[in-house]
mmCIF file of C-alpha atoms in Angstrom:
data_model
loop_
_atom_site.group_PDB
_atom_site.id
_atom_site.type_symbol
_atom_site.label_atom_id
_atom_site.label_comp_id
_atom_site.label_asym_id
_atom_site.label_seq_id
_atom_site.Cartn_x
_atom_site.Cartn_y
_atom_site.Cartn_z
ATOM 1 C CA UNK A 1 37.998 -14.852 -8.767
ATOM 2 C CA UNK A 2 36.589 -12.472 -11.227
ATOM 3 C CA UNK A 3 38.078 -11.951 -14.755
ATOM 4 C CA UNK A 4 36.993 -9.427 -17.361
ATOM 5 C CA UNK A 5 33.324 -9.332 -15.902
ATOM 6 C CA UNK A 6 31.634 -6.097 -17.714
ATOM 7 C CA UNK A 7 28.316 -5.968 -16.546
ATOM 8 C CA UNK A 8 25.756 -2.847 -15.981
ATOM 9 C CA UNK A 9 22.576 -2.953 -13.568
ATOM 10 C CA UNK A 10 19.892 -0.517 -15.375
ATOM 11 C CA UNK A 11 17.073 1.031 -13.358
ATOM 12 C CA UNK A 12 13.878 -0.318 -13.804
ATOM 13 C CA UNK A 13 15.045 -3.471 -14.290
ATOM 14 C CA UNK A 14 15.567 -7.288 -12.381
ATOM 15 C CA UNK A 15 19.055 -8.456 -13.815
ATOM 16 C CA UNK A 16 19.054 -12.315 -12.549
ATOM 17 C CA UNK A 17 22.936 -13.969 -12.003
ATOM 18 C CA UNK A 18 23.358 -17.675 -12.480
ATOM 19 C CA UNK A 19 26.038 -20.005 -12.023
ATOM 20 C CA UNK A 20 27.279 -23.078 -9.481
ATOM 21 C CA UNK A 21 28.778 -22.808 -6.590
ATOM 22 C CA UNK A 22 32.075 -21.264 -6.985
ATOM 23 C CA UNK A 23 31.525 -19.451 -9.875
ATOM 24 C CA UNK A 24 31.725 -15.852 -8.409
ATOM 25 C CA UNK A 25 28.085 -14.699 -7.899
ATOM 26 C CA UNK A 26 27.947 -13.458 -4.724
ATOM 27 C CA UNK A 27 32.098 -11.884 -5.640
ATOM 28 C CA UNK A 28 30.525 -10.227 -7.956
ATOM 29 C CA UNK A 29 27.877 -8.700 -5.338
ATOM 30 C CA UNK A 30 30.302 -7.915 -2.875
ATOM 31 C CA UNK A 31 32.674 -6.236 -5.413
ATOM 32 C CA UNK A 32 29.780 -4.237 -6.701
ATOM 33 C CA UNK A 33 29.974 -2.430 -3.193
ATOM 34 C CA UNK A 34 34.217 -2.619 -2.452
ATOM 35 C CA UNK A 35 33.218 -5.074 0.212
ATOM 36 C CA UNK A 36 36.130 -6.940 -1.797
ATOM 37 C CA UNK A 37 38.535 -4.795 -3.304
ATOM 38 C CA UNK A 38 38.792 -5.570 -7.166
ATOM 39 C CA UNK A 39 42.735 -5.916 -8.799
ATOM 40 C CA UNK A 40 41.333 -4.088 -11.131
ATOM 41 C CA UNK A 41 38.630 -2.811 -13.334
ATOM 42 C CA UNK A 42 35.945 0.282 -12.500
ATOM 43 C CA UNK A 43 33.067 0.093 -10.364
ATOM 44 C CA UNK A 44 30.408 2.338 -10.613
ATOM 45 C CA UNK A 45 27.460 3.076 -7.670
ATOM 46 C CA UNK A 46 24.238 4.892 -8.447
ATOM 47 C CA UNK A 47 25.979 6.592 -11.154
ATOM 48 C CA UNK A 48 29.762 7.202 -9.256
ATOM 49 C CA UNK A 49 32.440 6.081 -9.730
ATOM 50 C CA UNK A 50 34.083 4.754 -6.139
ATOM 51 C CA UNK A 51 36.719 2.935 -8.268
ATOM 52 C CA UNK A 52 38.890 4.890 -5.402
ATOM 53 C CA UNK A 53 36.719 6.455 -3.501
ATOM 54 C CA UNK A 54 37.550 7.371 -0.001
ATOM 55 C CA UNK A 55 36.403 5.802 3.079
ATOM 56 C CA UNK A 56 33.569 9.138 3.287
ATOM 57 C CA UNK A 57 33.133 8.713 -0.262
ATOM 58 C CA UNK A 58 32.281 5.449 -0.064
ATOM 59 C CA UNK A 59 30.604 4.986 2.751
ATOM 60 C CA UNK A 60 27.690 7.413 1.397
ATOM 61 C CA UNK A 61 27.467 5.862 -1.960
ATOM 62 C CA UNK A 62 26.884 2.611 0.294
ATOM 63 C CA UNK A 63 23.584 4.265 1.406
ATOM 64 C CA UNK A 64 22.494 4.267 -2.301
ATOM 65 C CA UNK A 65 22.530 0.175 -2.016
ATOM 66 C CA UNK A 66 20.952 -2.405 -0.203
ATOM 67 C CA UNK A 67 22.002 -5.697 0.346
ATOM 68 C CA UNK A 68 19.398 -8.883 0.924
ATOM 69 C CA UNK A 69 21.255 -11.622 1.929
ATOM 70 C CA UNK A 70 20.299 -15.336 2.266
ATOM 71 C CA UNK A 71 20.192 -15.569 5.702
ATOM 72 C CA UNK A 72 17.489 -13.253 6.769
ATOM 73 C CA UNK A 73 19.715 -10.594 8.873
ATOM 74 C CA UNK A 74 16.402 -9.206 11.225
ATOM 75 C CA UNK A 75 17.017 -8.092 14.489
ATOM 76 C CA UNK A 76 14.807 -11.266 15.760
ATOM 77 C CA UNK A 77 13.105 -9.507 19.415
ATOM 78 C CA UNK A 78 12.373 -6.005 17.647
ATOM 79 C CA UNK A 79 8.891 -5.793 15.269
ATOM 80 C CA UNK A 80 8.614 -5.993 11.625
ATOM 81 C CA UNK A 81 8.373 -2.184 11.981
ATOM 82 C CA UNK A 82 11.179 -1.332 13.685
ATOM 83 C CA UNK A 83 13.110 -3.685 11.458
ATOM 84 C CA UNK A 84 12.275 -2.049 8.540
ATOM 85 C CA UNK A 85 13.383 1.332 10.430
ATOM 86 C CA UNK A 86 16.758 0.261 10.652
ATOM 87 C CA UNK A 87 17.464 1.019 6.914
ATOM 88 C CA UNK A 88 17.125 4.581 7.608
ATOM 89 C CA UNK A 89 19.946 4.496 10.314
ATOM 90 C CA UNK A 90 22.195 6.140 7.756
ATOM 91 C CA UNK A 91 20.545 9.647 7.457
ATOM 92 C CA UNK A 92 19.279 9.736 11.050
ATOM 93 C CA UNK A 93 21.411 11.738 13.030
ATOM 94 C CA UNK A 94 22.912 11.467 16.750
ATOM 95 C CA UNK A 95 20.982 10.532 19.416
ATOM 96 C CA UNK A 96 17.873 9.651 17.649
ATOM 97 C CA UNK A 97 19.589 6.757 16.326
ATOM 98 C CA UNK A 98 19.887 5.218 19.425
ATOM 99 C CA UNK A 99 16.099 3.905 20.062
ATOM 100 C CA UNK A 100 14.234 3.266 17.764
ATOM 101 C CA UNK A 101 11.471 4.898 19.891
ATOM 102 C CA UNK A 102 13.183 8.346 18.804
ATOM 103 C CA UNK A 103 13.267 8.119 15.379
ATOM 104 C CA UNK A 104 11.837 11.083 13.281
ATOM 105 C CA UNK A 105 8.816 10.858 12.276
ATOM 106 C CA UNK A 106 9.264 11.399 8.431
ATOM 107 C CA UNK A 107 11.656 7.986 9.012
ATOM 108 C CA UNK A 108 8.420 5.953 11.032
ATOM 109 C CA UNK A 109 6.304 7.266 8.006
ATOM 110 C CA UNK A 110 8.361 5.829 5.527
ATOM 111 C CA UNK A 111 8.768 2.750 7.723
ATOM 112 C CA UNK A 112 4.901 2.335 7.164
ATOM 113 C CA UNK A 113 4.997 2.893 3.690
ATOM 114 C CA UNK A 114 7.854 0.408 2.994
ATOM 115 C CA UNK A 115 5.517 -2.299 5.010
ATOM 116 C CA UNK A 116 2.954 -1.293 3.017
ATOM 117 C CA UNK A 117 4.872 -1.524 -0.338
ATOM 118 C CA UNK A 118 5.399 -5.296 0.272
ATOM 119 C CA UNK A 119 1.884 -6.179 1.865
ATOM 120 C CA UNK A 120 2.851 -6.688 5.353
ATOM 121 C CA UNK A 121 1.316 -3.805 7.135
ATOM 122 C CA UNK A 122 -0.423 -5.560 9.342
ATOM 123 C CA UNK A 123 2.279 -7.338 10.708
ATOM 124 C CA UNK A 124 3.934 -3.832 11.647
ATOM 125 C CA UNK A 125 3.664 -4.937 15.610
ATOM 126 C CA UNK A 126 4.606 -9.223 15.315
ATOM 127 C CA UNK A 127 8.042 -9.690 16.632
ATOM 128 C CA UNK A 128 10.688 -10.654 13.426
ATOM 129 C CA UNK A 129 11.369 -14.124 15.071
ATOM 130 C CA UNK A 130 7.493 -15.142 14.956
ATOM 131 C CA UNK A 131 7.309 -14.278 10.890
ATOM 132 C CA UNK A 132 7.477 -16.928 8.436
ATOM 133 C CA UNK A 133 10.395 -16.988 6.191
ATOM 134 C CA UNK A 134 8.674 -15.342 3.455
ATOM 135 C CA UNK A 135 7.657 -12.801 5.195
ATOM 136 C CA UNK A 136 11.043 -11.852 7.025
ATOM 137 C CA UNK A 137 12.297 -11.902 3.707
ATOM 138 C CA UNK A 138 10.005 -9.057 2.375
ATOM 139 C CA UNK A 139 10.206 -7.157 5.698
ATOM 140 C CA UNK A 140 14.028 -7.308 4.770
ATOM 141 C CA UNK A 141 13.097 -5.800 1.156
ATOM 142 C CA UNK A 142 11.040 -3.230 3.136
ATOM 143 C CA UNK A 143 13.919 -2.275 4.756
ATOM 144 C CA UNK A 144 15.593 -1.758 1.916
ATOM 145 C CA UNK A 145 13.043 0.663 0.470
ATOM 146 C CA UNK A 146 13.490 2.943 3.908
ATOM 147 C CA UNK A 147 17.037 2.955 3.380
ATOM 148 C CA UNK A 148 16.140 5.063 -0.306
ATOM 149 C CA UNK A 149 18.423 2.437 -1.690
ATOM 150 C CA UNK A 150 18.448 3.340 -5.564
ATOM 151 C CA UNK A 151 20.434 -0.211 -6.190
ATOM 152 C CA UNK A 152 18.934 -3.774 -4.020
ATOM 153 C CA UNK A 153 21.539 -6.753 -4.495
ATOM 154 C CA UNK A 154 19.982 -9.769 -3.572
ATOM 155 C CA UNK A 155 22.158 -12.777 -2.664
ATOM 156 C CA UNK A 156 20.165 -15.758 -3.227
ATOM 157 C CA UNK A 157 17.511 -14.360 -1.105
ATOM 158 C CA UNK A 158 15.126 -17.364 -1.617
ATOM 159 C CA UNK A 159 17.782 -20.384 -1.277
ATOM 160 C CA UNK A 160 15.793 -20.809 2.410
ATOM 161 C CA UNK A 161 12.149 -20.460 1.235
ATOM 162 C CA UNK A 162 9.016 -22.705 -0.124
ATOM 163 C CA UNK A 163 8.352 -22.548 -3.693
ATOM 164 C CA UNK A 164 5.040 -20.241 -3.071
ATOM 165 C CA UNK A 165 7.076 -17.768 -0.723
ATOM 166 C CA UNK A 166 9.716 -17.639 -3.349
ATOM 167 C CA UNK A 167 7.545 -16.704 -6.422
ATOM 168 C CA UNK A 168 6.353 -14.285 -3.675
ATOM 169 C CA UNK A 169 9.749 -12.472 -3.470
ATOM 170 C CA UNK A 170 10.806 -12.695 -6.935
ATOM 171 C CA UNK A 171 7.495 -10.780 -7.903
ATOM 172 C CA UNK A 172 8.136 -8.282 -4.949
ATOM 173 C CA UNK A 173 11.545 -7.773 -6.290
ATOM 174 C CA UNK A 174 10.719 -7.443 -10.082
ATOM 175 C CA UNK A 175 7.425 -5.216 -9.096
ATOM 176 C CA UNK A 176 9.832 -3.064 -7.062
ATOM 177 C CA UNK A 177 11.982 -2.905 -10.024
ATOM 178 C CA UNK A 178 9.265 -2.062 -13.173
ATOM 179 C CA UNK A 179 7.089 -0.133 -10.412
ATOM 180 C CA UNK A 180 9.599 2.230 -8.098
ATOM 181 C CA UNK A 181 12.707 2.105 -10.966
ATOM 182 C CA UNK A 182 15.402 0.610 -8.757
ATOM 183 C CA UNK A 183 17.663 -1.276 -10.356
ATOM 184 C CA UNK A 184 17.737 -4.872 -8.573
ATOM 185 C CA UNK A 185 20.186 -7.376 -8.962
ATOM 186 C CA UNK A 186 19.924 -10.935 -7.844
ATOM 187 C CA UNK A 187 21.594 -14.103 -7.652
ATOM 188 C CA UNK A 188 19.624 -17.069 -7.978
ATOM 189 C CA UNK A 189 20.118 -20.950 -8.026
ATOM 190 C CA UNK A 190 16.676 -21.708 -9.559
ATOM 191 C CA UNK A 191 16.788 -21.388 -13.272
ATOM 192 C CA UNK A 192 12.707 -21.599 -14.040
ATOM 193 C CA UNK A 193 12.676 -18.480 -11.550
ATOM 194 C CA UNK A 194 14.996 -16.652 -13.818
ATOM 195 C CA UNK A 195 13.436 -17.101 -16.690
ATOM 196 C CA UNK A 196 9.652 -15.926 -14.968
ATOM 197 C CA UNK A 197 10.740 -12.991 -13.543
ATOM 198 C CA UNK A 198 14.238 -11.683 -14.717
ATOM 199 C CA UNK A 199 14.185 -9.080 -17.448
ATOM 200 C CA UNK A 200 18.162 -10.297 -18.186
ATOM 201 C CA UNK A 201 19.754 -13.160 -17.077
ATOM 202 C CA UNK A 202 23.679 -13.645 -16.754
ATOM 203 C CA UNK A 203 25.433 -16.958 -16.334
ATOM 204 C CA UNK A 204 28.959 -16.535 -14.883
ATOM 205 C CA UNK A 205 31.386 -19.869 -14.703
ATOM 206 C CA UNK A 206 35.004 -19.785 -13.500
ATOM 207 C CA UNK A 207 34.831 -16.186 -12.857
ATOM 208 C CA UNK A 208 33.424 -15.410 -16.193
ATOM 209 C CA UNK A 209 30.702 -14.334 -18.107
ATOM 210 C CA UNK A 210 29.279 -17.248 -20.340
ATOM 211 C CA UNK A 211 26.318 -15.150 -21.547
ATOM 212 C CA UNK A 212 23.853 -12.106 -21.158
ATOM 213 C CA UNK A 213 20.547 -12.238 -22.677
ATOM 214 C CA UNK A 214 16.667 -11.747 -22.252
ATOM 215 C CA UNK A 215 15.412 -14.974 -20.684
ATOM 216 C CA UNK A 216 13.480 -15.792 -23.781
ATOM 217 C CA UNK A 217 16.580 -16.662 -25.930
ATOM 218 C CA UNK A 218 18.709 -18.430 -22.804
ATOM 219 C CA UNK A 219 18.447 -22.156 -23.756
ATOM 220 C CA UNK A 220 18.563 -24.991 -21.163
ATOM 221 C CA UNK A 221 21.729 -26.474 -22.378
ATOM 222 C CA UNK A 222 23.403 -23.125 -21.253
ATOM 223 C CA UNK A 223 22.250 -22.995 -17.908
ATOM 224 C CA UNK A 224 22.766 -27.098 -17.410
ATOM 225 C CA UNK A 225 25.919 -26.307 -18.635
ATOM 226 C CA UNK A 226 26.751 -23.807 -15.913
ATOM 227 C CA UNK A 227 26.554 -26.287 -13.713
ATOM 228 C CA UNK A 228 28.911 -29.193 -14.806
ATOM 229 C CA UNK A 229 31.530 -29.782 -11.757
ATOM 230 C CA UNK A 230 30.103 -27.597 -9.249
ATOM 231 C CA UNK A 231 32.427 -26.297 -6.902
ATOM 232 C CA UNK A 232 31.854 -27.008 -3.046
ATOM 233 C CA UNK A 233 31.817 -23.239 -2.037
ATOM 234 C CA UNK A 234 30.977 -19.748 -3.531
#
């Protein structure tokens, strides 16, 4: 549960969440996009507010965020490219979503340049279940980039990955952020990652905002102490 969280995600910027288990990270994510309705409060999209927005409404302010989860959600016997396509399912229309084979050709170009964008062009062709986990993980951030998502929420997206793959991300994600002006938002269980790459960090406890500040004036008796009694489950 959630209570009196006031938080903005600015473009341009990596916003880092931290807090135990239980503490209403990923809620937060998931009420950022009315996966879980909110008792109340606002929530605003890529500039709209879908406080109440319809189920049209909604659904294409959706298209305006991405979602990277923990568990690396490829399609496991399609390619790294085709992958990537996926994100652009929203705007393609018809029956040229229904093979991948038929997608437009602006959509295959900007499948390429996502690829490209995270260094992994030239594993356009290798099947998603033969990457490593690193690089599933950035062919997942790819695949956010094809979807034009103006927003990424990343939900602990290196939890799963070697120290080396996970500096890896975090400096995709914060390049992606300073470079392309998305604002990215991601929750994190690894403190010293915070502090290298986040341009803010928030630590949340019980549902509730302990602090928000540059990573430079965070101490490490605030983030130890966000994780006294950790909960079991988020």
């Amino acid at each position: 549960m959630l209570r009196g969280v006031d938080l903005d995600a600015r473009p341009g910027e990596l916003l880092v969440v931290l807090g135990a288990n239980g503490s209403g990270k990923s809620t937060l994510l998931r009420c950022a996009l009315r996966l879980i309705e909110p008792d109340a409060g606002r929530i605003g999209l890529a500039g709209r507010d879908i406080t109440e927005a319809g189920a049209a409404e909604l659904r294409e302010a959706r298209r305006r965020a991405a979602m990277v989860f923990q568990q690396i959600q490829l399609v496991r016997r399609r390619s790294a490219l085709e992958n990537v396509g996926f994100g652009a399912l929203g705007r393609i229309e018809g029956w040229r979503s229904l093979s991948t084979r038929l997608f437009p050709d602006d959509v295959v170009e900007a499948s390429w340049r996502a690829l490209e964008r995270v260094g992994l062009a030239e594993k356009a062709w290798q099947r998603a279940d033969t990457l490593s986990g690193g690089q599933a993980q950035r062919v997942a951030i790819a695949r956010a980039l094809c979807q034009q998502a103006e927003v990424i929420l990343a939900d602990e997206p290196v939890s799963s990955l070697d120290p080396r793959a996970a500096d890896d991300v975090l400096s995709l994600l914060a390049d992606i952020a300073h470079a392309d002006g998305l604002a990215v938002v991601c929750v994190l269980h690894q403190p010293e990652l915070a502090k290298r790459y986040g341009d803010r960090i928030v630590g949340i406890a019980s549902g509730e905002l302990v602090f928000e500040r540059t990573p430079a004036t965070v101490r490490d008796d605030e983030i130890a102490h966000l994780y006294l009694g950790e909960l079991d489950g988020d």
